Tab-separated table of C-alpha atoms in Angstrom:
chain	number	residue	atom	x	y	z
F	653	MET	CA	0.000	0.000	0.000
F	654	THR	CA	2.851	2.412	0.834
F	655	LYS	CA	4.478	1.898	-2.559
F	656	ASN	CA	1.254	2.657	-4.375
F	657	PHE	CA	0.729	5.806	-2.304
F	658	ILE	CA	4.239	6.944	-3.247
F	659	LYS	CA	3.518	6.279	-6.912
F	660	ILE	CA	0.384	8.371	-6.727
F	661	CYS	CA	2.363	11.218	-5.121
F	662	LEU	CA	4.868	11.057	-7.968
F	663	LEU	CA	2.201	11.156	-10.648
F	664	LEU	CA	0.614	14.121	-8.901
F	665	SER	CA	3.896	16.001	-9.235
F	666	LEU	CA	4.363	14.927	-12.865
F	667	VAL	CA	0.972	16.217	-14.001
F	668	GLY	CA	1.422	19.511	-12.175
F	669	GLN	CA	-0.949	19.328	-9.230
F	670	THR	CA	-0.307	21.869	-6.445
F	671	TYR	CA	-2.737	20.926	-3.712
F	672	ALA	CA	-0.003	20.708	-1.078
F	673	LYS	CA	2.813	23.182	-0.710
F	674	ARG	CA	6.060	21.728	-1.913
F	675	GLU	CA	8.885	21.517	0.609
F	676	ILE	CA	11.234	18.761	-0.596
F	677	VAL	CA	10.750	16.168	-3.338
F	678	LYS	CA	13.628	13.915	-4.407
F	679	ILE	CA	13.417	11.272	-7.124
F	680	SER	CA	16.311	8.999	-8.132
F	681	ASN	CA	16.877	7.156	-11.403
F	682	LEU	CA	13.625	8.338	-12.962
F	683	ASN	CA	12.929	6.830	-16.392
F	684	ILE	CA	10.025	7.777	-18.650
F	685	ALA	CA	9.258	6.382	-22.116
F	686	THR	CA	6.187	7.228	-24.188
F	687	ASN	CA	4.875	6.698	-27.680
F	688	LYS	CA	1.867	7.874	-29.673
F	689	ASP	CA	-0.813	5.353	-30.629
F	690	GLY	CA	-3.364	7.162	-32.754
F	691	GLY	CA	-4.530	10.100	-30.669
F	692	THR	CA	-3.399	8.551	-27.387
F	693	THR	CA	-0.025	8.927	-25.688
F	694	LEU	CA	1.019	5.767	-23.850
F	695	GLY	CA	3.787	5.901	-21.268
F	696	LYS	CA	5.790	3.835	-18.823
F	697	LEU	CA	7.824	5.137	-15.899
F	698	SER	CA	10.126	3.764	-13.235
F	699	TRP	CA	12.334	5.041	-10.404
F	700	THR	CA	14.345	3.574	-7.548
F	701	ASP	CA	13.969	6.096	-4.704
F	702	PHE	CA	11.288	8.596	-3.845
F	703	ASN	CA	11.373	11.001	-0.885
F	704	VAL	CA	8.852	13.687	0.049
F	705	ASP	CA	8.879	16.147	2.927
F	706	PHE	CA	5.716	18.251	3.165
F	707	GLY	CA	6.164	20.497	6.176
F	708	GLY	CA	7.833	17.809	8.245
F	709	ASN	CA	5.528	15.020	7.070
F	710	ILE	CA	8.134	12.709	5.568
F	711	ILE	CA	7.359	9.910	3.142
F	712	SER	CA	10.095	7.800	1.559
F	713	ALA	CA	10.139	4.527	-0.329
F	714	ASN	CA	12.504	2.276	-2.200
F	715	ASN	CA	12.522	-1.336	-3.243
F	716	GLN	CA	16.086	-2.241	-2.210
F	717	GLY	CA	17.468	-0.729	-5.389
F	718	GLU	CA	14.936	-2.390	-7.667
F	719	PRO	CA	12.777	-0.079	-9.815
F	720	LEU	CA	9.198	0.847	-8.956
F	721	ASN	CA	7.029	0.831	-12.087
F	722	GLY	CA	3.872	2.411	-13.439
F	723	SER	CA	2.108	3.223	-16.712
F	724	PHE	CA	-0.137	6.023	-17.951
F	725	SER	CA	-2.088	7.276	-20.948
F	726	ILE	CA	-3.094	10.747	-22.162
F	727	ASN	CA	-6.043	11.366	-24.486
F	728	ASP	CA	-8.222	14.476	-24.944
F	729	GLN	CA	-6.747	16.152	-21.829
F	730	LYS	CA	-7.510	13.030	-19.789
F	731	PHE	CA	-4.597	11.628	-17.785
F	732	ASN	CA	-4.979	8.020	-16.605
F	733	ALA	CA	-2.360	6.174	-14.563
F	734	LYS	CA	-2.183	2.557	-13.489
F	735	LEU	CA	0.019	1.808	-10.508
F	736	SER	CA	-0.149	-1.827	-9.474
F	737	PHE	CA	-3.711	-2.253	-8.126
F	738	ALA	CA	-4.226	1.542	-7.810
F	739	THR	CA	-5.416	3.918	-10.544
F	740	TYR	CA	-5.347	7.694	-10.843
F	741	LYS	CA	-7.334	9.937	-13.214
F	742	THR	CA	-7.340	13.686	-13.779
F	743	GLU	CA	-7.966	16.269	-16.501
F	744	LEU	CA	-4.987	18.293	-17.666
F	745	SER	CA	-5.160	22.030	-18.278
F	746	VAL	CA	-5.294	23.006	-21.962
F	747	ASP	CA	-1.772	24.484	-21.835
F	748	ASN	CA	-0.148	21.441	-20.222
F	749	PRO	CA	2.673	20.340	-22.577
F	750	LEU	CA	1.817	16.681	-21.956
F	751	ILE	CA	-1.284	17.108	-24.165
F	752	THR	CA	0.744	17.640	-27.360
F	753	LEU	CA	3.383	15.066	-26.439
F	754	ASP	CA	4.342	12.680	-29.266
F	755	HIS	CA	7.206	10.937	-27.483
F	756	LEU	CA	9.366	11.361	-24.394
F	757	HIS	CA	12.438	9.408	-23.324
F	758	LEU	CA	14.099	10.341	-20.036
F	759	LYS	CA	16.956	8.250	-18.647
F	760	ASP	CA	18.161	7.906	-15.038
F	761	ALA	CA	17.096	11.406	-14.034
F	762	GLN	CA	17.807	12.839	-10.594
F	763	VAL	CA	15.167	15.372	-9.546
F	764	ASN	CA	15.253	17.618	-6.488
F	765	PHE	CA	12.520	20.137	-5.656
F	766	ASP	CA	12.671	22.263	-2.544
F	767	LYS	CA	11.404	25.683	-1.539
F	768	ASP	CA	14.677	27.383	-2.511
F	769	GLU	CA	15.767	25.522	-5.647
F	770	MET	CA	14.499	23.165	-8.303
F	771	SER	CA	17.245	21.087	-9.934
F	772	PHE	CA	17.435	18.094	-12.223
F	773	GLU	CA	20.058	16.084	-14.038
F	774	THR	CA	19.833	13.361	-16.669
F	775	PRO	CA	22.303	11.600	-18.994
F	776	SER	CA	19.831	11.852	-21.876
F	777	LEU	CA	16.504	13.417	-22.776
F	778	LYS	CA	14.496	13.248	-25.993
F	779	ILE	CA	11.098	14.860	-26.343
F	780	GLY	CA	8.920	15.312	-29.411
F	781	THR	CA	5.800	17.373	-29.978
F	782	ASN	CA	4.152	18.962	-33.038
F	783	ASN	CA	6.767	17.667	-35.519
F	784	THR	CA	9.606	19.065	-33.389
F	785	THR	CA	12.131	16.926	-31.533
F	786	VAL	CA	14.487	18.243	-28.850
F	787	SER	CA	17.302	16.049	-27.531
F	788	ALA	CA	19.965	16.656	-24.913
F	789	LYS	CA	22.969	14.774	-23.592
F	790	SER	CA	24.229	15.277	-20.021
F	791	LEU	CA	21.534	17.828	-19.257
F	792	LYS	CA	21.579	19.771	-15.986
F	793	GLY	CA	19.158	22.411	-14.790
F	794	SER	CA	18.883	24.680	-11.789
F	795	CYS	CA	15.846	26.932	-11.330
F	796	ASP	CA	14.679	29.364	-8.659
F	797	PRO	CA	10.995	28.876	-7.725
F	798	LYS	CA	10.828	32.297	-6.051
F	799	GLY	CA	8.445	30.865	-3.494
F	800	ASP	CA	6.151	29.308	-6.130
F	801	PRO	CA	4.775	26.045	-4.708
F	802	SER	CA	4.274	24.555	-8.193
F	803	THR	CA	6.084	21.347	-9.106
F	804	ASP	CA	5.802	22.254	-12.815
F	805	ILE	CA	9.387	22.354	-14.054
F	806	ASP	CA	8.517	24.294	-17.215
F	807	ILE	CA	6.676	27.094	-15.383
F	808	VAL	CA	9.456	27.604	-12.830
F	809	CYS	CA	12.430	27.265	-15.191
F	810	LEU	CA	10.984	29.487	-17.933
F	811	SER	CA	11.012	32.365	-15.456
F	812	ASN	CA	14.252	31.817	-13.539
F	813	GLY	CA	16.527	29.034	-14.735
F	814	ASP	CA	19.960	27.983	-15.945
F	815	LEU	CA	20.324	24.971	-18.228
F	816	LYS	CA	23.493	23.253	-19.421
F	817	ALA	CA	24.045	20.306	-21.757
F	818	GLN	CA	27.058	18.625	-23.272
F	819	GLN	CA	25.052	18.449	-26.491
F	820	ALA	CA	21.601	19.656	-27.516
F	821	GLN	CA	19.740	19.237	-30.793
F	822	LEU	CA	16.596	20.745	-32.311
F	823	ILE	CA	15.007	19.137	-35.375
F	824	ASN	CA	11.839	20.006	-37.264
F	825	ASP	CA	10.761	20.548	-40.872
F	826	THR	CA	12.547	23.924	-40.983
F	827	ILE	CA	15.780	23.584	-38.996
F	828	ASN	CA	18.228	20.945	-37.805
F	829	ILE	CA	20.844	22.282	-35.397
F	830	LEU	CA	23.221	20.308	-33.182
F	831	THR	CA	25.024	22.334	-30.502
F	832	ASN	CA	27.871	21.553	-28.118
F	833	SER	CA	28.546	23.074	-24.702
F	834	PHE	CA	24.999	24.412	-24.712
F	835	LYS	CA	24.008	26.935	-22.044
F	836	ALA	CA	20.722	28.750	-21.520
F	837	TYR	CA	20.098	31.551	-19.053
F	838	ILE	CA	16.502	32.563	-18.347
F	839	THR	CA	15.165	35.493	-16.358
F	840	PRO	CA	11.704	37.105	-16.405
F	841	ALA	CA	13.194	39.664	-18.827
F	842	THR	CA	15.481	37.618	-21.087
F	843	ILE	CA	16.114	34.212	-22.613
F	844	ALA	CA	19.742	33.821	-23.690
F	845	ILE	CA	21.726	30.928	-25.169
F	846	ASP	CA	25.425	30.345	-25.737
F	847	ALA	CA	26.782	27.348	-27.652
F	848	SER	CA	29.890	26.238	-29.540
F	849	LYS	CA	30.677	23.906	-32.434
F	850	ASN	CA	27.206	24.229	-33.875
F	851	VAL	CA	26.278	22.111	-36.888
F	852	PHE	CA	23.435	23.296	-39.125
F	853	SER	CA	22.192	20.579	-41.486
F	854	SER	CA	20.025	21.723	-44.378
F	855	ASN	CA	19.519	20.941	-48.037
F	856	GLY	CA	22.024	18.094	-47.982
F	857	ALA	CA	24.826	20.262	-46.575
F	858	ASP	CA	26.444	20.647	-43.147
F	859	THR	CA	27.621	24.043	-41.918
F	860	LEU	CA	29.887	24.256	-38.868
F	861	VAL	CA	29.647	27.467	-36.837
F	862	ALA	CA	32.165	27.874	-34.016
F	863	LYS	CA	30.136	30.278	-31.872
F	864	LEU	CA	26.438	30.981	-31.450
F	865	LYS	CA	25.032	33.574	-29.084
F	866	ALA	CA	21.449	34.759	-28.972
F	867	ASP	CA	19.090	36.519	-26.616
F	868	CYS	CA	15.408	37.425	-26.773
F	869	SER	CA	13.001	39.314	-24.589
F	870	ASN	CA	11.178	36.734	-22.500
F	871	GLY	CA	7.602	36.868	-23.746
F	872	ILE	CA	6.537	33.618	-22.047
F	873	ARG	CA	3.872	34.247	-19.436
F	874	THR	CA	3.438	30.828	-17.801
F	875	ARG	CA	4.058	27.649	-19.801
F	876	PHE	CA	5.997	27.509	-23.057
F	877	ASN	CA	3.980	28.841	-25.957
F	878	ILE	CA	5.601	29.328	-29.355
F	879	GLU	CA	3.576	32.466	-30.069
F	880	ASP	CA	4.650	34.058	-26.767
F	881	PHE	CA	8.274	33.090	-27.439
F	882	ILE	CA	8.265	34.571	-30.956
F	883	SER	CA	6.482	37.698	-29.733
F	884	GLY	CA	9.277	38.284	-27.213
F	885	CYS	CA	11.970	37.771	-29.844
F	886	LEU	CA	10.291	40.180	-32.271
F	887	LYS	CA	10.134	42.802	-29.539
F	888	GLU	CA	13.906	42.641	-29.072
F	889	SER	CA	16.543	40.050	-29.904
F	890	HIS	CA	20.179	39.725	-30.899
F	891	ILE	CA	21.750	36.795	-32.754
F	892	ALA	CA	25.451	36.382	-33.549
F	893	LEU	CA	27.083	33.507	-35.434
F	894	ASP	CA	30.840	33.534	-35.898
F	895	GLY	CA	33.597	31.198	-37.036
F	896	PHE	CA	32.188	29.512	-40.144
F	897	SER	CA	35.009	27.013	-40.551
F	898	GLN	CA	33.494	24.289	-42.726
F	899	ILE	CA	30.771	23.997	-45.311
F	900	LYS	CA	30.210	20.624	-46.979
F	901	GLU	CA	28.590	20.541	-50.419
F	902	VAL	CA	28.816	24.322	-50.833
F	903	PRO	CA	25.523	25.678	-52.248
F	904	LYS	CA	25.395	27.531	-55.533
F	905	LEU	CA	24.195	31.111	-55.655
F	906	GLN	CA	22.000	32.023	-58.624
F	907	LEU	CA	22.412	35.717	-59.417
F	908	GLU	CA	19.879	37.740	-61.381
F	909	ASN	CA	22.160	37.803	-64.424
F	910	LYS	CA	21.887	33.964	-64.424
F	911	GLU	CA	25.587	33.462	-63.646
F	912	LEU	CA	26.492	31.028	-60.863
F	913	ALA	CA	28.862	31.979	-58.054
F	914	ASN	CA	30.301	29.722	-55.360
F	915	LEU	CA	29.276	30.714	-51.858
F	916	GLN	CA	32.703	29.762	-50.503
F	917	ASP	CA	32.756	31.305	-47.058
F	918	ILE	CA	30.653	33.190	-44.556
F	919	LYS	CA	32.728	35.155	-42.067
F	920	TYR	CA	29.938	36.019	-39.670
F	921	VAL	CA	26.228	36.761	-39.432
F	922	LYS	CA	24.607	39.176	-36.996
F	923	VAL	CA	20.897	39.898	-36.672
F	924	ASP	CA	19.302	42.529	-34.451
F	925	ILE	CA	15.539	42.891	-34.028
F	926	ASN	CA	13.752	45.745	-32.317
F	927	GLU	CA	9.986	46.227	-32.334
F	928	ASN	CA	9.530	44.074	-35.472
F	929	ARG	CA	12.347	45.839	-37.340
F	930	PHE	CA	15.365	43.709	-38.294
F	931	PHE	CA	18.901	44.501	-39.362
F	932	LEU	CA	21.189	41.808	-40.783
F	933	LEU	CA	24.934	42.266	-41.183
F	934	SER	CA	27.244	39.698	-42.767
F	935	ARG	CA	30.604	39.485	-44.490
F	936	ILE	CA	30.805	36.726	-47.051
F	937	ARG	CA	32.945	35.576	-49.937
F	938	VAL	CA	31.226	35.283	-53.278
F	939	LEU	CA	34.278	35.076	-55.536
F	940	PHE	CA	35.448	38.077	-53.458
F	941	LEU	CA	34.632	39.441	-49.999
F	942	VAL	CA	31.520	41.610	-49.777
F	943	ASN	CA	29.580	43.209	-46.963
F	944	LEU	CA	25.883	42.386	-46.847
F	945	LYS	CA	23.583	44.774	-45.010
F	946	VAL	CA	19.848	44.180	-45.048
F	947	SER	CA	17.096	45.869	-43.074
F	948	GLY	CA	13.350	45.575	-43.078
F	949	GLU	CA	10.289	44.472	-41.151
F	950	ILE	CA	9.578	41.058	-39.651
F	951	GLU	CA	6.095	39.795	-38.844
F	952	HIS	CA	4.764	36.576	-37.353
F	953	LEU	CA	1.645	35.123	-38.985
F	954	PRO	CA	0.576	32.569	-36.340
F	955	GLU	CA	-2.469	31.319	-38.226
F	956	ASP	CA	-0.208	30.313	-41.137
F	957	GLU	CA	2.811	29.423	-38.943
F	958	ILE	CA	4.992	31.749	-41.022
F	959	LEU	CA	7.596	34.454	-40.428
F	960	LYS	CA	7.350	37.232	-43.001
F	961	LEU	CA	10.496	39.272	-43.734
F	962	LYS	CA	9.967	42.354	-45.911
F	963	ILE	CA	13.236	43.846	-47.123
F	964	SER	CA	13.224	47.644	-47.259
F	965	LYS	CA	16.904	48.544	-47.680
F	966	ALA	CA	19.999	46.668	-48.864
F	967	TYR	CA	23.669	47.459	-49.372
F	968	ILE	CA	25.599	44.633	-51.038
F	969	ALA	CA	28.159	46.038	-53.455
F	970	GLY	CA	25.921	45.638	-56.470
F	971	ILE	CA	24.733	42.071	-55.811
F	972	PRO	CA	20.965	41.653	-55.348
F	973	ALA	CA	20.272	41.652	-51.615
F	974	LYS	CA	17.302	39.315	-51.682
F	975	THR	CA	19.347	36.650	-53.494
F	976	LEU	CA	22.213	36.754	-51.010
F	977	THR	CA	19.830	36.925	-48.052
F	978	LEU	CA	17.965	33.891	-49.358
F	979	SER	CA	21.259	32.036	-49.855
F	980	ILE	CA	22.343	32.732	-46.276
F	981	LEU	CA	18.980	31.578	-44.925
F	982	GLN	CA	19.288	28.347	-46.929
F	983	THR	CA	22.575	27.694	-45.124
F	984	PHE	CA	20.593	27.291	-41.891
F	985	LEU	CA	17.051	26.396	-42.983
F	986	GLU	CA	15.561	23.797	-45.296
F	987	GLU	CA	14.938	25.202	-48.770
F	988	ASP	CA	11.350	23.921	-48.823
F	989	SER	CA	10.544	26.076	-45.789
F	990	ILE	CA	11.548	29.341	-47.544
F	991	GLN	CA	9.748	31.261	-50.271
F	992	ILE	CA	10.662	34.611	-51.801
F	993	LYS	CA	8.190	36.890	-53.543
F	994	GLY	CA	9.580	40.204	-54.707
F	995	ASP	CA	11.288	41.756	-51.705
F	996	THR	CA	9.456	39.573	-49.173
F	997	ILE	CA	10.752	36.293	-47.728
F	998	TYR	CA	8.389	33.791	-46.088
F	999	ILE	CA	9.766	31.224	-43.613
F	1000	ALA	CA	7.561	28.314	-42.536
F	1001	LEU	CA	7.852	27.480	-38.847
């Protein structure tokens, strides 16, 4: 009976219930694996140690090092768990990220929640939702709950958190980026990332970028929402990529006079956005070194899941700006996700 009570406590924390004020929650060797079966997410979980301290009421359980197991399903906001002879059912809030979950694999995670700090560590994490997969190797996180009693990791860490990973990768239909020495710093005002040895894979080519730094205004209000995130970045953001040391299968650049030029080297790319205005600066070699300066307006069309870039000014030593801008974008993004009409570029998200 004790083991099943502990399992229920764990599931309560996983689905984000906050009926009791959190003091200390520790979970060892937590493993979660899910898959999508039609419209239902099916999952299995296990752990070896579980300890809870709610205001001095201490509950702990282990099975002499052997894993404790459970299973669950998610369908139409309904969360159902089966824990030995016990069951647990609840309805998830519409913004709970578990609702859109396609797959989740978490290995040997160590989780520690207390009133002063929320921390977690795992050798590997892979999570997929809405055609996007995020993976991390040797992931560590430390977040400040600021007195919030919630056990929701995403809510706490998207306001005040530091994340580090030996490697991190983001893959969807538009972008495929693998980073090394990944770091993210999150405050209520800013989301910033710093990574090295970044590999962008697109259109059959791999581009190695030594340094990547970016920061956006933090537009996220509670849980992660792509529209809130993009809104913050369009309010103010800064992106810098430097040290383009290797490009495999160098793309061809089609100029307006129909001649082909080899895009041999990109020295750096910098993008600044302020109140939906963008400015791009790059120095590239197209037979010879040229400076590319592009400015314009950027707009998010959420109903179409598109970013719209309208070029207003360009300075590129006589080479059409939209062509070079498109070529640079195709270095990082899949060609099928980009369209250009006149002086406007559309990027599918």
